[in-house]
mmCIF file of C-alpha atoms in Angstrom:
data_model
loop_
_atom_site.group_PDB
_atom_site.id
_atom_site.type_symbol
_atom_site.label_atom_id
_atom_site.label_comp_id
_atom_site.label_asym_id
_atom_site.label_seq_id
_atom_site.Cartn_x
_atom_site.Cartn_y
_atom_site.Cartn_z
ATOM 1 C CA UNK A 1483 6.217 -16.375 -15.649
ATOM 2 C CA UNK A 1484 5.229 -13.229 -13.817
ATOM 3 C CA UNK A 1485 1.508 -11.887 -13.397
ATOM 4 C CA UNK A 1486 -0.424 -11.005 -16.446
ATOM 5 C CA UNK A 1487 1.542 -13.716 -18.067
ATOM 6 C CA UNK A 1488 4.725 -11.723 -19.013
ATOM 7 C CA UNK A 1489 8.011 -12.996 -18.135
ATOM 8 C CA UNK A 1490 10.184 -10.573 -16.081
ATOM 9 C CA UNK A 1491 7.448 -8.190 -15.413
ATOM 10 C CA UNK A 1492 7.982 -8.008 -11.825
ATOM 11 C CA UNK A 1493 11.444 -7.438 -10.380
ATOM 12 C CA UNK A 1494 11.587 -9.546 -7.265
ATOM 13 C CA UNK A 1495 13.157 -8.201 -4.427
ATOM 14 C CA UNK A 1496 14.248 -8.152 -0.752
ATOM 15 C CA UNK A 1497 12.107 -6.288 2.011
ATOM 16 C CA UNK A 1498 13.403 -2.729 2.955
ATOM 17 C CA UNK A 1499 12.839 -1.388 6.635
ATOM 18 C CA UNK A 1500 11.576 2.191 6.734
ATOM 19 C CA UNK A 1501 11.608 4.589 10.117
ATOM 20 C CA UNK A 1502 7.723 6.077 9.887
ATOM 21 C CA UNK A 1503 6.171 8.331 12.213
ATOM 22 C CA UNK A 1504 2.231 7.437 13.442
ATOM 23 C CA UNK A 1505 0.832 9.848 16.401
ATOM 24 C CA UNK A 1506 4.640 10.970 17.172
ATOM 25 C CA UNK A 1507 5.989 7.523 17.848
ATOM 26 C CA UNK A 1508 8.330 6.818 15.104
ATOM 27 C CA UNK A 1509 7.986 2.680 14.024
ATOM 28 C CA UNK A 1510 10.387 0.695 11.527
ATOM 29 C CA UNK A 1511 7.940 -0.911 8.531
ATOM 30 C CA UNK A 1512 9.584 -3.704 6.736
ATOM 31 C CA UNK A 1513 8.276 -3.695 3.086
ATOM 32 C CA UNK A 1514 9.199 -4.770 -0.615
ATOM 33 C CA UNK A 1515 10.527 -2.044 -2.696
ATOM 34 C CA UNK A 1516 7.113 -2.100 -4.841
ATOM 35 C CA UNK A 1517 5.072 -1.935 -1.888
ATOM 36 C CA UNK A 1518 6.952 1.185 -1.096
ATOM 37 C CA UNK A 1519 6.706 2.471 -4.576
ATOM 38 C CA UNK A 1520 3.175 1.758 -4.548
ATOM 39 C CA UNK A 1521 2.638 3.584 -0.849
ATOM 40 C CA UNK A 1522 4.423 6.522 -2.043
ATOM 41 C CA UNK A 1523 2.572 6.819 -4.738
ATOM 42 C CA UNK A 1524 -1.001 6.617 -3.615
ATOM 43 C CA UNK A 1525 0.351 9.501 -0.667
ATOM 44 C CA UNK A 1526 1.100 11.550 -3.364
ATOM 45 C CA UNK A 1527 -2.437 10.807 -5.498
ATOM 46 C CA UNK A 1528 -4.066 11.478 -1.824
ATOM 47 C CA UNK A 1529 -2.020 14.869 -1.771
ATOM 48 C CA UNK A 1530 -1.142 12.980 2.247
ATOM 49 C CA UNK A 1531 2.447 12.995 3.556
ATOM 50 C CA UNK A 1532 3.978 8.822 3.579
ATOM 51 C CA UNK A 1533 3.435 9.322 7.551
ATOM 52 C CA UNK A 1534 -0.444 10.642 7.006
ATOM 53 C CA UNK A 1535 -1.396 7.737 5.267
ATOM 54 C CA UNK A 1536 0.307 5.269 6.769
ATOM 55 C CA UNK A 1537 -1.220 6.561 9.798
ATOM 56 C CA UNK A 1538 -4.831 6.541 8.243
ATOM 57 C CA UNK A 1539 -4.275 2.756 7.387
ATOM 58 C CA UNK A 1540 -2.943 2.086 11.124
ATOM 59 C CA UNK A 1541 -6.634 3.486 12.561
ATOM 60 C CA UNK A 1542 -8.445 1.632 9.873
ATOM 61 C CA UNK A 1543 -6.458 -1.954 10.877
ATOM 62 C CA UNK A 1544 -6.684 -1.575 14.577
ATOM 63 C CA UNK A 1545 -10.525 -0.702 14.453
ATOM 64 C CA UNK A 1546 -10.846 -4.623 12.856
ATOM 65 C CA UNK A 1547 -11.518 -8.028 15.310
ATOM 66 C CA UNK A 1548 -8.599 -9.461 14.355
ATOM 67 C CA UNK A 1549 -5.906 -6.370 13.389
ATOM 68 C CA UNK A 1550 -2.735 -7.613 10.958
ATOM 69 C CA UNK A 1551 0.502 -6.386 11.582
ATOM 70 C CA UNK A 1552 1.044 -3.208 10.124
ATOM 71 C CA UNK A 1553 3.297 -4.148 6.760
ATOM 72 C CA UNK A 1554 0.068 -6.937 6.288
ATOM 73 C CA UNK A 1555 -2.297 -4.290 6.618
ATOM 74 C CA UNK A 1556 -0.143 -2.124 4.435
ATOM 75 C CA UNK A 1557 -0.142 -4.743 1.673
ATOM 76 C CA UNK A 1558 -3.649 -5.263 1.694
ATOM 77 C CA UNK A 1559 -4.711 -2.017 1.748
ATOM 78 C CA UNK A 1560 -2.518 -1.408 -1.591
ATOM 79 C CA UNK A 1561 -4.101 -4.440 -3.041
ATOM 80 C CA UNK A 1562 -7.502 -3.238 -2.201
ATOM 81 C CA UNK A 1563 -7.001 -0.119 -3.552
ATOM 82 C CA UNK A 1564 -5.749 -1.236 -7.292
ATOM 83 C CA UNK A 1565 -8.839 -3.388 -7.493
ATOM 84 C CA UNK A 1566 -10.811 -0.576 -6.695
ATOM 85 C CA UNK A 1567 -8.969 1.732 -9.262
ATOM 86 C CA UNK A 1568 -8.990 -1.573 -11.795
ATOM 87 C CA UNK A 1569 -12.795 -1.626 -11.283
ATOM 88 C CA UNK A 1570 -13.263 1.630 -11.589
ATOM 89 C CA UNK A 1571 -11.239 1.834 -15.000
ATOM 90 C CA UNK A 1572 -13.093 -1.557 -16.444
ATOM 91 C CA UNK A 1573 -16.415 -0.422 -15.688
ATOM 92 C CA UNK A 1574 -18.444 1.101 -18.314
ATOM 93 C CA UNK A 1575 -19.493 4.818 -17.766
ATOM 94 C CA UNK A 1576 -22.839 5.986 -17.801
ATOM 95 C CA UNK A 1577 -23.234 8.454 -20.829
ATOM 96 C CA UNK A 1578 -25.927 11.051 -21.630
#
């Protein structure tokens, strides 16, 4: 069974290598086809170009102790990100 307990949900695929470019040096990304769905997707919510915010996650993982590769850090900013927007749409609001 797939997450959220429905079978078939999630289409399970191969990783696709992409040709990005961070600070002018262009860099192959190996990713699932959701996890580039999902990238494209949050460049467009952030109005960013795929490059910008692939970018902005490269400064964020090399500023930790212990940086990922970049397709790890990719994937786990993506995750982080839904939880925040789950959280966000779970909690209650505040009303007048």
């Amino acid at each position: 069974m797939a997450a959220g307990g429905q079978q078939g949900a999630v289409a399970y695929r191969s990783p696709v290598k992409h040709s990005v470019t961070i600070a002018g040096h262009e860099t192959a990304i190996t990713l699932e086809p959701i996890f580039w769905t999902a990238l494209r997707e949050a460049a467009q919510a952030q109005s960013l170009p795929l490059n910008a915010l692939v970018a902005r996650i490269d400064v964020e993982r090399i500023a930790t102790a212990d940086p990922p590769n970049l397709a790890s850090a990719i994937r786990q900013w993506l995750m982080a990100a839904a939880q925040t927007t789950r959280a966000a749409i779970e909690s209650p609001t505040s009303q007048p």
